[in-house]
Amino acid sequence: MKMTTTIGDVQTLQTLTSHTSDVTSIDFASDCVLVTGSGDKRVRVWQWRLGEGYVEAYFSPLQGHKYGVTSVKVSPQSTMLASASIDGTTLLWNLRTGSKIHTMVQVGGETVRVCRFSPDSTLLATAGDNGQVCLWDLIRRNLVRYFQKHEGAVQSVCFSPDTSWLVTTCTFGVMKLFATSDIIDSCFTDNQAITALASIDDAHDLGVVSCDFSTCQKITGNEPFTKVYQLVTCGNDHYVKLWEITVIQSKCETSTVKISLCRIMEKHSSALTCVCFNANGLFIASSGLDKTAVIWETDTGKVMAITTGHNRYVACCAFSRDGNLLATGSNDKSIITKRDKLIRVWSIETEEEANAEIITKFQEKSYSPLDGHKYSINHVEFSPCGRMLASCSLDGTVIIWDTENGSQAKSSFVNSGSGIRVCRWSPDGTKIATAGDDERTTLWDVNNMEELCIFSGHADAINAIAFTHDSCYLITACNEGTWRLFQISDNKNCEALIICGEAHDLGVQGCDFCPTSNFITNGRSENIITNKNSYLLATGGNDSLVKLWEITIDKVNVISSGSSGSSSGDVRYKERRSFAGHGGNVTCVRFPPIQSEILGSVATDRTARIWNVYSGTCLYVLEEHESLVTACAFSQDTSLFITGALDKIVLIWKIPQQLISQNILINNLKNNRKRVADWKIDDTLRWLDEIGLSILIKKANTISLTGRHLLSLSENELTNRLDIEQDEETAETFKTQLYWLKREDNNSSEIPIDDSEISHEFLCPITHEIMKEPVQCSDGFTYEKAAINEWFLCGKYTSPMTNKPLRDTSFTPNVILRNAIYTFLHGNRPTDDN
């Protein structure tokens, strides 16, 4: 069986002439909604009406630019629109209402020539006349990084379909490829820290004017692992060029990136202005100064059609998302849409309060207070499961309490007799670490009540300790101003891996680890790094500062037995950011249990602060205590922030719903559109849970099952490793889900789709396209996961169906509907093991 392609008659469907100046940019949203930008400073939105053709939306035109519009781009899920202008601004609009969401000003105020969304909807790239590229965070709506690596004006940029790579081109004919994660991770002010991984100096003579990535991405091999992307460019040399970008990845890092020219396509008789792929990457459209637009077949470079109709040069072109329409915009001030059947492909294969508020409705348990310590209590902490509570005291003991009845769940842990200042549970709930005045930290096995290890080395009392989220490492910090990192292992190696000697002047009072491995970069690093762990540490000290540290550990080379420490290449740390604002000693710092975007801190200045980890800004200052504030904590769902002080008062603060929703949205978007090849163990476990195979999670975690394994190993080998060969029902379900997963990852469809056969329930109410990841929201309706995330990204926390406020922004996978959709799209799994 093979794919066949036919081109019908190219006919003019409609000519739109509302603009009063040249049409500079054009793009389609879902439902064939058309967006156009012009030198007349206006952006127009056109909606298709049966029997009438294209008519302007009731809110069109969008007016906000002072000078001509140079670029318009619709977001991947069609809820937002970005427009760029000569006035140096890029405006973000709500495509459903026409309201302006945000204004982004180019650094230096230079002309913006191009704007592009990342496929995961989290980033917007803008660039212009001075060669500067700006990367904007659409969740927080701030500038992530800006850099200048081109000498000429940058007229085109584009992201790879997995958001891993960014291509920039300029009027000097230079094309550069950057890793998106490298841009985000670099120092904000250090332009030299951003390096192009590949560069073509003569991509087009006289300059590159447009570029576009195909949505198709090939993944081959196992080790080395190879990804191949398709890129198309056009320039002032009359040519359209097709490129392949090959990324070869080893187990530890990206080793090779290569850009190869595949084909030169020549038909235009003058300079080109725009080039783009259609939605499935099978066709390319180009427009030029010769007043024509040309449609090419990607695989062969064959000219499939030439469109005419404009009186002056064609400035832009775009395919509709269903591939049935091609729109062109011209210097003659008109937009022409080409008729249906242009291309057919048949394939056999409540926004809450602005400030935190105090909540008073809490009731003490009947068995409270708990009495067992002889002297004052320094620290209390619940176990991860919530069934036990640990407390430590100046009397040198740690008591574990049963939270159901208030009784002692286990015998007391007795230290050397010195006061214990802090006790912390490991995230896996199997261990407790205690530390205090004797300058030592003791690690205990909770189940056996045994001492596992004693970590020493500090020269002063230890005030703070913290486990990493995977329970593999422990940090200890003391009055001397130092912190030490220890590895937790079975061989009782108690030597420090890292010693940070000058963490805080006058002493460290608090520390905590980020609860996830996705931090700062929003989890967007796409390199497959299987042998390295990264952790984010927050510390607070007597210098009134809160500091963030990034710790990177090579799991292969870390010496875990019979040696003190590790080589310089095994463990690295660096200070990422310092937060200033407190006017006294910082006594405690805490991350929320499941979020990595905010951080809480309290200090002797009688205040508590909530910080944005990503930007370093202080979001809230809480000032209700009348004495030194000594402790803080977040509730499990991040909705509450609790502070305690020497005024004997505990205050419970409600976090604004908008901040909670933003954090949920950030977590949801971390894995949005992530390719299976880039899945780490956590991603695989999440997939198993979403498809209803949570019984396999423990085994998959034990064998460290990654996305690369899912793609490269045979079905039989995978079922063998998961130990489910004898469970025929589970094995068959797993194989079917794996088959669908691979086909979705390759953008494959087993059968041709007739629109009349598509069940209405398969369509997303937002995009009106077939859902791939249907999720049910709190309004009871089901949406495409990426679409509802982007809906929230617009700042709308209302139901898309009822427009009523949602009680929360969480959602759950609709597995039954998803299975029905995949059966419709991909059919049944072949019985043989491929």
mmCIF file of N, CA and C in Angstrom, residues 671-734:
data_model
loop_
_atom_site.group_PDB
_atom_site.id
_atom_site.type_symbol
_atom_site.label_atom_id
_atom_site.label_comp_id
_atom_site.label_asym_id
_atom_site.label_seq_id
_atom_site.Cartn_x
_atom_site.Cartn_y
_atom_site.Cartn_z
ATOM 1 N N ASN A 671 4.898 18.656 29.800
ATOM 2 C CA ASN A 671 5.003 17.486 28.933
ATOM 3 C C ASN A 671 4.127 17.600 27.693
ATOM 4 N N ASN A 672 3.628 18.817 27.439
ATOM 5 C CA ASN A 672 2.774 19.019 26.277
ATOM 6 C C ASN A 672 3.564 18.819 24.990
ATOM 7 N N ARG A 673 3.078 17.939 24.131
ATOM 8 C CA ARG A 673 3.689 17.665 22.832
ATOM 9 C C ARG A 673 5.102 17.111 22.954
ATOM 10 N N LYS A 674 5.456 16.556 24.066
ATOM 11 C CA LYS A 674 6.773 15.951 24.224
ATOM 12 C C LYS A 674 6.819 14.654 23.434
ATOM 13 N N ARG A 675 7.833 14.500 22.581
ATOM 14 C CA ARG A 675 7.930 13.290 21.784
ATOM 15 C C ARG A 675 8.304 12.107 22.668
ATOM 16 N N VAL A 676 7.834 10.918 22.273
ATOM 17 C CA VAL A 676 8.060 9.719 23.083
ATOM 18 C C VAL A 676 9.551 9.457 23.257
ATOM 19 N N ALA A 677 10.346 9.756 22.245
ATOM 20 C CA ALA A 677 11.790 9.528 22.332
ATOM 21 C C ALA A 677 12.429 10.324 23.458
ATOM 22 N N ASP A 678 11.769 11.402 23.874
ATOM 23 C CA ASP A 678 12.317 12.257 24.926
ATOM 24 C C ASP A 678 11.740 11.945 26.302
ATOM 25 N N TRP A 679 10.885 10.934 26.384
ATOM 26 C CA TRP A 679 10.284 10.602 27.670
ATOM 27 C C TRP A 679 11.328 10.046 28.625
ATOM 28 N N LYS A 680 11.317 10.576 29.828
ATOM 29 C CA LYS A 680 12.096 9.986 30.906
ATOM 30 C C LYS A 680 11.199 8.989 31.654
ATOM 31 N N ILE A 681 11.730 8.419 32.701
ATOM 32 C CA ILE A 681 10.979 7.393 33.432
ATOM 33 C C ILE A 681 9.649 7.950 33.934
ATOM 34 N N ASP A 682 9.662 9.165 34.490
ATOM 35 C CA ASP A 682 8.436 9.759 35.017
ATOM 36 C C ASP A 682 7.376 9.919 33.937
ATOM 37 N N ASP A 683 7.798 10.259 32.726
ATOM 38 C CA ASP A 683 6.843 10.417 31.624
ATOM 39 C C ASP A 683 6.193 9.084 31.264
ATOM 40 N N THR A 684 7.001 8.022 31.261
ATOM 41 C CA THR A 684 6.465 6.693 30.963
ATOM 42 C C THR A 684 5.474 6.254 32.037
ATOM 43 N N LEU A 685 5.809 6.505 33.283
ATOM 44 C CA LEU A 685 4.903 6.136 34.377
ATOM 45 C C LEU A 685 3.596 6.916 34.276
ATOM 46 N N ARG A 686 3.687 8.178 33.907
ATOM 47 C CA ARG A 686 2.483 8.995 33.746
ATOM 48 C C ARG A 686 1.607 8.444 32.618
ATOM 49 N N TRP A 687 2.236 8.031 31.534
ATOM 50 C CA TRP A 687 1.485 7.453 30.410
ATOM 51 C C TRP A 687 0.769 6.175 30.835
ATOM 52 N N LEU A 688 1.450 5.304 31.556
ATOM 53 C CA LEU A 688 0.827 4.063 32.023
ATOM 54 C C LEU A 688 -0.382 4.358 32.904
ATOM 55 N N ASP A 689 -0.275 5.371 33.732
ATOM 56 C CA ASP A 689 -1.385 5.737 34.601
ATOM 57 C C ASP A 689 -2.558 6.279 33.785
ATOM 58 N N GLU A 690 -2.259 7.100 32.780
ATOM 59 C CA GLU A 690 -3.311 7.724 31.979
ATOM 60 C C GLU A 690 -4.071 6.722 31.117
ATOM 61 N N ILE A 691 -3.416 5.633 30.717
ATOM 62 C CA ILE A 691 -4.091 4.646 29.861
ATOM 63 C C ILE A 691 -4.721 3.521 30.672
ATOM 64 N N GLY A 692 -4.728 3.665 31.984
ATOM 65 C CA GLY A 692 -5.393 2.688 32.832
ATOM 66 C C GLY A 692 -4.565 1.472 33.173
ATOM 67 N N LEU A 693 -3.233 1.571 33.042
ATOM 68 C CA LEU A 693 -2.349 0.450 33.375
ATOM 69 C C LEU A 693 -1.447 0.812 34.557
ATOM 70 N N SER A 694 -2.042 1.385 35.580
ATOM 71 C CA SER A 694 -1.267 1.790 36.752
ATOM 72 C C SER A 694 -0.645 0.591 37.474
ATOM 73 N N ILE A 695 -1.168 -0.613 37.228
ATOM 74 C CA ILE A 695 -0.600 -1.805 37.868
ATOM 75 C C ILE A 695 0.821 -2.084 37.372
ATOM 76 N N LEU A 696 1.203 -1.483 36.254
ATOM 77 C CA LEU A 696 2.544 -1.707 35.707
ATOM 78 C C LEU A 696 3.546 -0.654 36.166
ATOM 79 N N ILE A 697 3.086 0.349 36.893
ATOM 80 C CA ILE A 697 3.958 1.472 37.243
ATOM 81 C C ILE A 697 5.141 1.028 38.092
ATOM 82 N N LYS A 698 4.885 0.214 39.102
ATOM 83 C CA LYS A 698 5.968 -0.207 39.998
ATOM 84 C C LYS A 698 7.048 -0.962 39.236
ATOM 85 N N LYS A 699 6.646 -1.889 38.378
ATOM 86 C CA LYS A 699 7.611 -2.670 37.609
ATOM 87 C C LYS A 699 8.334 -1.792 36.599
ATOM 88 N N ALA A 700 7.612 -0.897 35.937
ATOM 89 C CA ALA A 700 8.234 -0.003 34.954
ATOM 90 C C ALA A 700 9.258 0.898 35.615
ATOM 91 N N ASN A 701 8.965 1.322 36.826
ATOM 92 C CA ASN A 701 9.916 2.156 37.563
ATOM 93 C C ASN A 701 11.145 1.346 37.946
ATOM 94 N N THR A 702 10.938 0.092 38.318
ATOM 95 C CA THR A 702 12.053 -0.778 38.712
ATOM 96 C C THR A 702 13.018 -1.013 37.559
ATOM 97 N N ILE A 703 12.479 -1.200 36.355
ATOM 98 C CA ILE A 703 13.342 -1.473 35.194
ATOM 99 C C ILE A 703 13.744 -0.194 34.468
ATOM 100 N N SER A 704 13.376 0.973 35.033
ATOM 101 C CA SER A 704 13.743 2.281 34.457
ATOM 102 C C SER A 704 13.298 2.402 33.000
ATOM 103 N N LEU A 705 12.018 2.163 32.774
ATOM 104 C CA LEU A 705 11.464 2.169 31.418
ATOM 105 C C LEU A 705 11.307 3.602 30.915
ATOM 106 N N THR A 706 11.948 3.916 29.789
ATOM 107 C CA THR A 706 11.886 5.249 29.191
ATOM 108 C C THR A 706 11.177 5.196 27.842
ATOM 109 N N GLY A 707 10.947 6.357 27.271
ATOM 110 C CA GLY A 707 10.335 6.426 25.954
ATOM 111 C C GLY A 707 11.184 5.786 24.882
ATOM 112 N N ARG A 708 12.478 5.886 25.042
ATOM 113 C CA ARG A 708 13.381 5.282 24.060
ATOM 114 C C ARG A 708 13.205 3.761 24.049
ATOM 115 N N HIS A 709 13.006 3.175 25.212
ATOM 116 C CA HIS A 709 12.757 1.733 25.280
ATOM 117 C C HIS A 709 11.444 1.375 24.583
ATOM 118 N N LEU A 710 10.410 2.185 24.788
ATOM 119 C CA LEU A 710 9.117 1.909 24.168
ATOM 120 C C LEU A 710 9.209 1.900 22.649
ATOM 121 N N LEU A 711 10.068 2.748 22.103
ATOM 122 C CA LEU A 711 10.192 2.841 20.649
ATOM 123 C C LEU A 711 11.117 1.786 20.064
ATOM 124 N N SER A 712 12.138 1.396 20.809
ATOM 125 C CA SER A 712 13.184 0.555 20.224
ATOM 126 C C SER A 712 13.038 -0.937 20.529
ATOM 127 N N LEU A 713 12.413 -1.284 21.651
ATOM 128 C CA LEU A 713 12.285 -2.697 22.008
ATOM 129 C C LEU A 713 11.028 -3.302 21.384
ATOM 130 N N SER A 714 11.078 -4.595 21.107
ATOM 131 C CA SER A 714 9.917 -5.281 20.542
ATOM 132 C C SER A 714 8.827 -5.426 21.601
ATOM 133 N N GLU A 715 7.609 -5.682 21.136
ATOM 134 C CA GLU A 715 6.496 -5.870 22.061
ATOM 135 C C GLU A 715 6.762 -7.020 23.018
ATOM 136 N N ASN A 716 7.278 -8.128 22.491
ATOM 137 C CA ASN A 716 7.532 -9.298 23.333
ATOM 138 C C ASN A 716 8.584 -9.015 24.388
ATOM 139 N N GLU A 717 9.620 -8.272 24.004
ATOM 140 C CA GLU A 717 10.668 -7.959 24.976
ATOM 141 C C GLU A 717 10.137 -7.037 26.060
ATOM 142 N N LEU A 718 9.286 -6.096 25.685
ATOM 143 C CA LEU A 718 8.714 -5.186 26.672
ATOM 144 C C LEU A 718 7.785 -5.929 27.634
ATOM 145 N N THR A 719 6.923 -6.790 27.103
ATOM 146 C CA THR A 719 6.028 -7.544 27.990
ATOM 147 C C THR A 719 6.807 -8.486 28.889
ATOM 148 N N ASN A 720 7.933 -8.988 28.385
ATOM 149 C CA ASN A 720 8.787 -9.847 29.198
ATOM 150 C C ASN A 720 9.416 -9.057 30.339
ATOM 151 N N ARG A 721 9.929 -7.872 30.028
ATOM 152 C CA ARG A 721 10.552 -7.048 31.071
ATOM 153 C C ARG A 721 9.528 -6.585 32.104
ATOM 154 N N LEU A 722 8.305 -6.348 31.643
ATOM 155 C CA LEU A 722 7.256 -5.922 32.561
ATOM 156 C C LEU A 722 6.604 -7.103 33.279
ATOM 157 N N ASP A 723 7.008 -8.306 32.899
ATOM 158 C CA ASP A 723 6.541 -9.533 33.543
ATOM 159 C C ASP A 723 5.019 -9.683 33.427
ATOM 160 N N ILE A 724 4.496 -9.486 32.211
ATOM 161 C CA ILE A 724 3.049 -9.616 32.007
ATOM 162 C C ILE A 724 2.725 -10.603 30.884
ATOM 163 N N GLU A 725 3.699 -11.468 30.511
ATOM 164 C CA GLU A 725 3.427 -12.419 29.421
ATOM 165 C C GLU A 725 2.277 -13.355 29.768
ATOM 166 N N GLN A 726 2.159 -13.716 31.037
ATOM 167 C CA GLN A 726 1.133 -14.677 31.447
ATOM 168 C C GLN A 726 -0.236 -14.024 31.642
ATOM 169 N N ASP A 727 -0.254 -12.719 31.775
ATOM 170 C CA ASP A 727 -1.518 -11.994 31.935
ATOM 171 C C ASP A 727 -1.950 -11.507 30.555
ATOM 172 N N GLU A 728 -2.690 -12.339 29.843
ATOM 173 C CA GLU A 728 -3.006 -12.067 28.442
ATOM 174 C C GLU A 728 -3.787 -10.769 28.259
ATOM 175 N N GLU A 729 -4.717 -10.494 29.138
ATOM 176 C CA GLU A 729 -5.545 -9.293 28.995
ATOM 177 C C GLU A 729 -4.701 -8.029 29.147
ATOM 178 N N THR A 730 -3.860 -8.005 30.192
ATOM 179 C CA THR A 730 -3.000 -6.840 30.408
ATOM 180 C C THR A 730 -1.987 -6.691 29.284
ATOM 181 N N ALA A 731 -1.409 -7.810 28.852
ATOM 182 C CA ALA A 731 -0.419 -7.768 27.773
ATOM 183 C C ALA A 731 -1.037 -7.243 26.485
ATOM 184 N N GLU A 732 -2.248 -7.685 26.174
ATOM 185 C CA GLU A 732 -2.908 -7.235 24.942
ATOM 186 C C GLU A 732 -3.251 -5.749 25.021
ATOM 187 N N THR A 733 -3.714 -5.307 26.189
ATOM 188 C CA THR A 733 -4.014 -3.884 26.368
ATOM 189 C C THR A 733 -2.761 -3.044 26.201
ATOM 190 N N PHE A 734 -1.664 -3.504 26.806
ATOM 191 C CA PHE A 734 -0.401 -2.772 26.700
ATOM 192 C C PHE A 734 0.065 -2.699 25.247
#
